[in-house]
PDB file of C-alpha atoms in Angstrom:
ATOM      1  CA  MET A  88      -4.724   1.661  20.759  1.00  0.00           C
ATOM      2  CA  ARG A  89      -3.156   4.988  21.528  1.00  0.00           C
ATOM      3  CA  VAL A  90      -2.936   7.456  19.124  1.00  0.00           C
ATOM      4  CA  VAL A  91      -0.698  10.323  19.077  1.00  0.00           C
ATOM      5  CA  ILE A  92      -1.528  13.477  16.778  1.00  0.00           C
ATOM      6  CA  LEU A  93       1.412  15.726  15.307  1.00  0.00           C
ATOM      7  CA  GLY A  94       1.843  18.890  16.685  1.00  0.00           C
ATOM      8  CA  GLY A  95      -0.239  17.934  19.497  1.00  0.00           C
ATOM      9  CA  VAL A  96       0.949  16.752  22.940  1.00  0.00           C
ATOM     10  CA  ALA A  97       4.394  15.391  22.554  1.00  0.00           C
ATOM     11  CA  LEU A  98       4.874  11.208  23.424  1.00  0.00           C
ATOM     12  CA  THR A  99       8.377   9.559  24.456  1.00  0.00           C
ATOM     13  CA  LEU A 100       8.318   6.531  22.728  1.00  0.00           C
ATOM     14  CA  CYS A 101      10.852   3.933  22.281  1.00  0.00           C
ATOM     15  CA  ILE A 102      11.820   1.332  19.602  1.00  0.00           C
ATOM     16  CA  GLY A 103      15.373  -0.247  18.752  1.00  0.00           C
ATOM     17  CA  VAL A 104      17.419   0.217  15.077  1.00  0.00           C
ATOM     18  CA  SER A 105      19.474  -1.726  14.377  1.00  0.00           C
ATOM     19  CA  ALA A 106      23.207  -1.345  13.967  1.00  0.00           C
ATOM     20  CA  GLY A 107      23.872   0.086  10.326  1.00  0.00           C
ATOM     21  CA  GLN A 108      20.295   0.430   9.643  1.00  0.00           C
ATOM     22  CA  ALA A 109      19.150   3.814   9.340  1.00  0.00           C
ATOM     23  CA  ALA A 110      15.622   4.946  10.799  1.00  0.00           C
ATOM     24  CA  PRO A 111      12.849   5.386   8.341  1.00  0.00           C
ATOM     25  CA  CYS A 112      12.546   9.407   7.370  1.00  0.00           C
ATOM     26  CA  VAL A 113       9.096   9.536  10.118  1.00  0.00           C
ATOM     27  CA  GLY A 114      12.317   8.464  12.957  1.00  0.00           C
ATOM     28  CA  SER A 115      11.844   5.292  14.890  1.00  0.00           C
ATOM     29  CA  ASP A 116       8.815   6.338  16.645  1.00  0.00           C
ATOM     30  CA  PHE A 117       6.826   7.346  13.403  1.00  0.00           C
ATOM     31  CA  THR A 118       6.079  10.415  14.727  1.00  0.00           C
ATOM     32  CA  THR A 119       8.007  12.500  12.099  1.00  0.00           C
ATOM     33  CA  PRO A 120       5.711  14.006   9.567  1.00  0.00           C
ATOM     34  CA  PHE A 121       6.717  12.632   5.896  1.00  0.00           C
ATOM     35  CA  PRO A 122       8.239  14.748   4.088  1.00  0.00           C
ATOM     36  CA  GLY A 123       5.518  17.400   2.748  1.00  0.00           C
ATOM     37  CA  ALA A 124       2.735  15.305   3.683  1.00  0.00           C
ATOM     38  CA  SER A 125      -0.562  17.067   5.913  1.00  0.00           C
ATOM     39  CA  ASN A 126      -3.173  15.411   8.074  1.00  0.00           C
ATOM     40  CA  VAL A 127      -0.459  13.480   9.454  1.00  0.00           C
ATOM     41  CA  THR A 128      -1.402  10.658  12.359  1.00  0.00           C
ATOM     42  CA  THR A 129       0.955   8.341  14.179  1.00  0.00           C
ATOM     43  CA  HIS A 130      -1.146   5.221  16.011  1.00  0.00           C
ATOM     44  CA  VAL A 131       0.312   3.525  18.362  1.00  0.00           C
ATOM     45  CA  VAL A 132      -0.516  -0.201  19.263  1.00  0.00           C
ATOM     46  CA  ASP A 133      -0.108  -0.830  23.113  1.00  0.00           C
ATOM     47  CA  VAL A 134       0.873  -4.853  22.799  1.00  0.00           C
ATOM     48  CA  PRO A 135       2.966  -5.248  19.771  1.00  0.00           C
ATOM     49  CA  SER A 136       3.819  -8.472  18.193  1.00  0.00           C
ATOM     50  CA  PRO A 137       7.108 -10.019  17.613  1.00  0.00           C
ATOM     51  CA  ARG A 138       6.401  -9.019  13.435  1.00  0.00           C
ATOM     52  CA  PHE A 139       4.960  -5.574  14.005  1.00  0.00           C
ATOM     53  CA  PRO A 140       6.736  -3.012  16.714  1.00  0.00           C
ATOM     54  CA  GLY A 141       3.812  -1.219  16.664  1.00  0.00           C
ATOM     55  CA  PHE A 142       4.070   1.978  14.721  1.00  0.00           C
ATOM     56  CA  TRP A 143       2.515   2.825  11.969  1.00  0.00           C
ATOM     57  CA  GLN A 144       1.850   6.753  10.085  1.00  0.00           C
ATOM     58  CA  GLU A 145      -1.195   7.537   7.628  1.00  0.00           C
ATOM     59  CA  GLY A 146      -1.366  11.234   5.975  1.00  0.00           C
ATOM     60  CA  THR A 147      -1.766  12.900   2.590  1.00  0.00           C
ATOM     61  CA  LYS A 148       0.310  13.266   0.701  1.00  0.00           C
ATOM     62  CA  ASP A 149       0.095  15.664  -2.839  1.00  0.00           C
ATOM     63  CA  GLY A 150      -3.456  14.249  -2.203  1.00  0.00           C
ATOM     64  CA  TYR A 151      -2.877  10.729  -2.502  1.00  0.00           C
ATOM     65  CA  PHE A 152      -3.528   8.863   1.242  1.00  0.00           C
ATOM     66  CA  TYR A 153      -0.806   6.849   2.341  1.00  0.00           C
ATOM     67  CA  MET A 154       0.625   4.519   4.997  1.00  0.00           C
ATOM     68  CA  LEU A 155       3.700   3.459   7.104  1.00  0.00           C
ATOM     69  CA  PHE A 156       4.179   0.760   9.089  1.00  0.00           C
ATOM     70  CA  ALA A 157       6.910  -0.110  11.829  1.00  0.00           C
ATOM     71  CA  ASN A 158       7.339  -3.558   9.560  1.00  0.00           C
ATOM     72  CA  GLY A 159       8.567  -2.388   6.262  1.00  0.00           C
ATOM     73  CA  ASP A 160       5.032  -1.999   4.659  1.00  0.00           C
ATOM     74  CA  ALA A 161       3.963   1.074   2.998  1.00  0.00           C
ATOM     75  CA  VAL A 162       0.587   1.709   1.090  1.00  0.00           C
ATOM     76  CA  LEU A 163      -0.464   4.181  -1.327  1.00  0.00           C
ATOM     77  CA  THR A 164      -4.243   4.649  -2.445  1.00  0.00           C
ATOM     78  CA  ALA A 165      -6.378   7.967  -4.260  1.00  0.00           C
ATOM     79  CA  GLY A 166      -8.307   7.138  -1.020  1.00  0.00           C
ATOM     80  CA  ARG A 167     -11.326   5.077  -0.566  1.00  0.00           C
ATOM     81  CA  ASP A 168     -12.946   4.712  -3.580  1.00  0.00           C
ATOM     82  CA  SER A 169      -9.388   4.518  -5.330  1.00  0.00           C
ATOM     83  CA  THR A 170      -9.045   2.695  -8.480  1.00  0.00           C
ATOM     84  CA  TRP A 171      -5.833   1.619  -7.737  1.00  0.00           C
ATOM     85  CA  HIS A 172      -3.115   0.531  -5.182  1.00  0.00           C
ATOM     86  CA  ILE A 173       0.177   0.307  -4.659  1.00  0.00           C
ATOM     87  CA  SER A 174       1.685  -1.527  -1.873  1.00  0.00           C
ATOM     88  CA  TYR A 175       5.354  -2.139  -0.565  1.00  0.00           C
ATOM     89  CA  SER A 176       7.160  -4.409   1.886  1.00  0.00           C
ATOM     90  CA  CYS A 177      10.400  -3.605   2.216  1.00  0.00           C
ATOM     91  CA  ASP A 178      13.467  -4.798   4.869  1.00  0.00           C
ATOM     92  CA  ALA A 179      16.172  -2.424   5.009  1.00  0.00           C
ATOM     93  CA  GLY A 180      18.381  -5.011   6.173  1.00  0.00           C
ATOM     94  CA  LEU A 181      18.137  -6.487   2.331  1.00  0.00           C
ATOM     95  CA  GLY A 182      17.953  -3.092   1.165  1.00  0.00           C
ATOM     96  CA  GLU A 183      15.237  -4.375  -1.356  1.00  0.00           C
ATOM     97  CA  CYS A 184      11.181  -4.156  -1.652  1.00  0.00           C
ATOM     98  CA  SER A 185       8.587  -6.499  -3.279  1.00  0.00           C
ATOM     99  CA  ALA A 186       5.707  -4.491  -4.400  1.00  0.00           C
ATOM    100  CA  HIS A 187       2.661  -5.213  -5.916  1.00  0.00           C
ATOM    101  CA  ILE A 188       0.438  -2.400  -7.753  1.00  0.00           C
ATOM    102  CA  GLU A 189      -3.252  -3.095  -8.794  1.00  0.00           C
ATOM    103  CA  GLY A 190      -5.371  -1.107 -11.355  1.00  0.00           C
ATOM    104  CA  THR A 191      -3.079   2.260 -13.331  1.00  0.00           C
ATOM    105  CA  PRO A 192      -1.669   4.610 -11.181  1.00  0.00           C
ATOM    106  CA  PRO A 193      -0.990   7.862 -12.259  1.00  0.00           C
ATOM    107  CA  GLY A 194       2.448   9.079 -12.647  1.00  0.00           C
ATOM    108  CA  GLU A 195       2.491  11.502  -9.511  1.00  0.00           C
ATOM    109  CA  ALA A 196       1.473   8.698  -7.693  1.00  0.00           C
ATOM    110  CA  MET A 197       4.322   6.516  -8.840  1.00  0.00           C
ATOM    111  CA  GLN A 198       6.690   9.502  -7.589  1.00  0.00           C
ATOM    112  CA  VAL A 199       5.115   9.439  -4.549  1.00  0.00           C
ATOM    113  CA  ALA A 200       5.165   5.677  -3.659  1.00  0.00           C
ATOM    114  CA  GLU A 201       9.420   5.638  -4.712  1.00  0.00           C
ATOM    115  CA  GLN A 202       9.362   8.370  -2.278  1.00  0.00           C
ATOM    116  CA  LEU A 203       7.356   5.803   0.400  1.00  0.00           C
ATOM    117  CA  LYS A 204      10.020   3.126  -0.399  1.00  0.00           C
ATOM    118  CA  GLN A 205      13.148   5.692  -0.144  1.00  0.00           C
ATOM    119  CA  CYS A 206      11.752   6.586   3.362  1.00  0.00           C
ATOM    120  CA  LEU A 207      11.654   2.754   4.867  1.00  0.00           C
ATOM    121  CA  LEU A 208      15.005   1.601   3.211  1.00  0.00           C
ATOM    122  CA  GLU A 209      17.463   4.607   3.022  1.00  0.00           C
ATOM    123  CA  GLY A 210      16.125   6.901   5.955  1.00  0.00           C
ATOM    124  CA  GLU A 211      15.192   9.864   3.820  1.00  0.00           C
ATOM    125  CA  VAL A 212      13.520  11.609   0.694  1.00  0.00           C
ATOM    126  CA  SER A 213      16.055  12.225  -1.622  1.00  0.00           C
ATOM    127  CA  GLN A 214      14.255  12.324  -5.178  1.00  0.00           C
ATOM    128  CA  ALA A 215      11.139  11.117  -7.009  1.00  0.00           C
ATOM    129  CA  VAL A 216      11.149   7.827  -9.828  1.00  0.00           C
ATOM    130  CA  GLN A 217      11.872   9.158 -12.577  1.00  0.00           C
ATOM    131  CA  GLU A 218       9.734   9.240 -15.571  1.00  0.00           C
ATOM    132  CA  PRO A 219      10.304   6.960 -18.564  1.00  0.00           C
ATOM    133  CA  GLU A 220      11.579   9.126 -21.660  1.00  0.00           C
ATOM    134  CA  THR A 221       9.601   9.150 -24.295  1.00  0.00           C
ATOM    135  CA  ARG A 222      10.321   7.454 -27.542  1.00  0.00           C
ATOM    136  CA  LEU A 223       9.425   9.092 -30.743  1.00  0.00           C
ATOM    137  CA  VAL A 224       7.933   7.116 -33.595  1.00  0.00           C
ATOM    138  CA  GLU A 225       8.631   7.635 -36.899  1.00  0.00           C
ATOM    139  CA  GLU A 226       5.706   8.287 -39.156  1.00  0.00           C
ATOM    140  CA  GLU A 227       5.328   7.357 -42.476  1.00  0.00           C
ATOM    141  CA  PRO A 228       4.847   9.752 -45.253  1.00  0.00           C
ATOM    142  CA  PRO A 229       1.456  10.959 -45.855  1.00  0.00           C
ATOM    143  CA  ASN A 230      -0.806   9.460 -48.472  1.00  0.00           C
ATOM    144  CA  VAL A 231       1.350   6.524 -49.382  1.00  0.00           C
ATOM    145  CA  PRO A 232      -0.276   3.147 -48.030  1.00  0.00           C
ATOM    146  CA  SER A 233       1.932   0.740 -46.182  1.00  0.00           C
ATOM    147  CA  GLU A 234       2.679  -2.218 -48.135  1.00  0.00           C
ATOM    148  CA  GLU A 235       3.405  -4.625 -44.429  1.00  0.00           C
ATOM    149  CA  PRO A 236       0.322  -6.783 -44.003  1.00  0.00           C
ATOM    150  CA  VAL A 237      -1.124  -5.729 -41.001  1.00  0.00           C
ATOM    151  CA  SER A 238      -1.359  -8.680 -38.335  1.00  0.00           C
ATOM    152  CA  PRO A 239      -4.688  -9.017 -35.917  1.00  0.00           C
ATOM    153  CA  ALA A 240      -3.560  -8.090 -32.144  1.00  0.00           C
ATOM    154  CA  PRO A 241      -2.832 -11.177 -30.102  1.00  0.00           C
ATOM    155  CA  PRO A 242      -5.541 -11.632 -27.417  1.00  0.00           C
ATOM    156  CA  GLU A 243      -5.048 -10.144 -24.232  1.00  0.00           C
ATOM    157  CA  ASP A 244      -4.414 -12.693 -21.057  1.00  0.00           C
ATOM    158  CA  PRO A 245      -7.558 -12.627 -18.929  1.00  0.00           C
ATOM    159  CA  ALA A 246      -6.262  -9.995 -16.283  1.00  0.00           C
ATOM    160  CA  THR A 247      -5.403 -11.706 -12.647  1.00  0.00           C
ATOM    161  CA  CYS A 248      -8.251 -10.386  -9.528  1.00  0.00           C
ATOM    162  CA  SER A 249      -5.460  -8.102  -7.298  1.00  0.00           C
ATOM    163  CA  VAL A 250      -6.934 -10.485  -4.243  1.00  0.00           C
ATOM    164  CA  GLU A 251      -5.304 -13.373  -5.799  1.00  0.00           C
ATOM    165  CA  THR A 252      -1.997 -11.942  -5.900  1.00  0.00           C
ATOM    166  CA  ILE A 253      -1.889 -11.873  -1.751  1.00  0.00           C
ATOM    167  CA  ASP A 254      -0.276 -15.142  -0.362  1.00  0.00           C
ATOM    168  CA  ASP A 255       0.430 -15.320   3.288  1.00  0.00           C
ATOM    169  CA  GLU A 256      -0.157 -18.168   5.479  1.00  0.00           C
ATOM    170  CA  ASN A 257      -1.394 -16.285   7.977  1.00  0.00           C
ATOM    171  CA  LEU A 258      -5.018 -16.070   6.880  1.00  0.00           C
ATOM    172  CA  THR A 259      -6.143 -12.862   9.166  1.00  0.00           C
ATOM    173  CA  ARG A 260      -2.618 -10.762   8.047  1.00  0.00           C
ATOM    174  CA  LYS A 261      -4.006 -11.987   4.491  1.00  0.00           C
ATOM    175  CA  LEU A 262      -7.640 -10.607   5.225  1.00  0.00           C
ATOM    176  CA  GLN A 263      -6.008  -7.371   6.461  1.00  0.00           C
ATOM    177  CA  GLY A 264      -4.053  -6.858   3.155  1.00  0.00           C
ATOM    178  CA  MET A 265      -7.774  -7.597   0.929  1.00  0.00           C
ATOM    179  CA  LEU A 266      -9.337  -5.098   3.356  1.00  0.00           C
ATOM    180  CA  VAL A 267      -6.633  -2.544   1.791  1.00  0.00           C
ATOM    181  CA  LEU A 268      -6.704  -3.281  -1.529  1.00  0.00           C
ATOM    182  CA  ALA A 269     -11.316  -2.985  -1.082  1.00  0.00           C
ATOM    183  CA  GLY A 270     -10.120   0.745   0.053  1.00  0.00           C
ATOM    184  CA  ALA A 271     -10.735   0.008   4.019  1.00  0.00           C
ATOM    185  CA  ASP A 272      -8.143   1.116   6.763  1.00  0.00           C
ATOM    186  CA  PRO A 273      -8.062  -2.400   8.763  1.00  0.00           C
ATOM    187  CA  GLY A 274      -5.036  -0.742  11.032  1.00  0.00           C
ATOM    188  CA  PRO A 275      -2.121  -2.871  11.034  1.00  0.00           C
ATOM    189  CA  LEU A 276      -0.489  -5.590   9.017  1.00  0.00           C
ATOM    190  CA  ASP A 277       0.148  -7.414  11.718  1.00  0.00           C
ATOM    191  CA  GLY A 278      -1.885 -10.758  11.655  1.00  0.00           C
ATOM    192  CA  ILE A 279      -3.801  -9.944  14.648  1.00  0.00           C
ATOM    193  CA  PRO A 280      -7.410  -9.799  14.643  1.00  0.00           C
ATOM    194  CA  GLY A 281      -9.044  -6.132  16.186  1.00  0.00           C
ATOM    195  CA  ALA A 282     -11.554  -3.554  16.304  1.00  0.00           C
ATOM    196  CA  MET A 283     -10.136  -1.922  13.115  1.00  0.00           C
ATOM    197  CA  THR A 284      -9.585  -5.216  11.011  1.00  0.00           C
ATOM    198  CA  THR A 285     -13.554  -5.479  12.397  1.00  0.00           C
ATOM    199  CA  ASN A 286     -14.497  -2.241  11.448  1.00  0.00           C
ATOM    200  CA  ALA A 287     -12.750  -2.109   8.178  1.00  0.00           C
ATOM    201  CA  LEU A 288     -14.400  -5.758   7.123  1.00  0.00           C
ATOM    202  CA  ILE A 289     -18.022  -4.335   7.908  1.00  0.00           C
ATOM    203  CA  SER A 290     -17.497  -1.117   5.682  1.00  0.00           C
ATOM    204  CA  VAL A 291     -16.863  -3.457   2.997  1.00  0.00           C
ATOM    205  CA  LEU A 292     -19.186  -6.567   3.267  1.00  0.00           C
ATOM    206  CA  GLY A 293     -21.988  -5.095   5.394  1.00  0.00           C
ATOM    207  CA  GLU A 294     -22.587  -5.500   9.401  1.00  0.00           C
ATOM    208  CA  THR A 295     -23.015  -9.127   9.334  1.00  0.00           C
ATOM    209  CA  ALA A 296     -19.345  -9.751   8.245  1.00  0.00           C
ATOM    210  CA  ALA A 297     -18.684  -9.247  11.878  1.00  0.00           C
ATOM    211  CA  GLN A 298     -19.838 -13.054  12.522  1.00  0.00           C
ATOM    212  CA  LEU A 299     -17.551 -14.998   9.353  1.00  0.00           C
ATOM    213  CA  PRO A 300     -14.857 -16.705  10.080  1.00  0.00           C
ATOM    214  CA  THR A 301     -11.488 -15.901   8.733  1.00  0.00           C
ATOM    215  CA  GLU A 302     -11.325 -17.987   6.402  1.00  0.00           C
ATOM    216  CA  ASP A 303     -15.058 -17.374   5.056  1.00  0.00           C
ATOM    217  CA  ALA A 304     -14.336 -13.502   5.408  1.00  0.00           C
ATOM    218  CA  ILE A 305     -11.539 -13.584   2.802  1.00  0.00           C
ATOM    219  CA  ALA A 306     -13.831 -16.433   0.361  1.00  0.00           C
ATOM    220  CA  ALA A 307     -16.598 -13.053   0.270  1.00  0.00           C
ATOM    221  CA  LEU A 308     -14.196 -10.278  -0.420  1.00  0.00           C
ATOM    222  CA  ARG A 309     -12.452 -12.883  -3.225  1.00  0.00           C
ATOM    223  CA  GLU A 310     -16.302 -13.552  -4.455  1.00  0.00           C
ATOM    224  CA  LEU A 311     -16.974  -8.995  -4.182  1.00  0.00           C
ATOM    225  CA  MET A 312     -13.352  -7.866  -5.152  1.00  0.00           C
ATOM    226  CA  CYS A 313     -13.295 -10.591  -8.497  1.00  0.00           C
ATOM    227  CA  SER A 314     -16.505  -9.876  -9.581  1.00  0.00           C
ATOM    228  CA  ASP A 315     -16.160  -6.411  -9.597  1.00  0.00           C
ATOM    229  CA  SER A 316     -12.643  -6.610 -11.928  1.00  0.00           C
ATOM    230  CA  ASP A 317     -14.443  -8.863 -14.721  1.00  0.00           C
ATOM    231  CA  ARG A 318     -16.967  -6.229 -15.352  1.00  0.00           C
TER     232      ARG A 318
END
């Protein structure tokens, strides 16, 4: 794997873009910094897979850590110990993204996430997500008790553990997605096991995790993360 740090030595990297399909705002080789980002680094995979062309960029935008992948995926967190995660899987050809949000991201993070989506779909960042309008609630006159009976609030449905929402037939890619939700960096979500995936697994589960089969590692992550969400 080669790492290209923006602002350093320039490398000539080529990747095709379909006709009529705009390159992402970070360029087709992912060496253009995301607008307004800092600490930007571009990573290059020496042996790309058919699903993953081989580039991804990471950096910090407005204090939030982001990763943009050449396969149309994007991840935004507050950092390693983030209590929330936002991820997108975008198809520029269809002009749409599927989203997964865990926890309660702040409004500023949602704006950055919208910009990541625009970067992948439109090739430029035009505007941030609009804040929802504040609805005014009419207040009853003071000292006038309400005559309407108060109904008890319905019981809340138990929250679904975030890792249960990851549905991928490729077990390695599923494991990589779970590691991202756990706050680790497994590298590109390409379904190919490698050193970054192993190191991310060790950082979450400990040294012995390196010897676990993929299915056992997924089960261990599920047990860890879902038990944490129940507390």
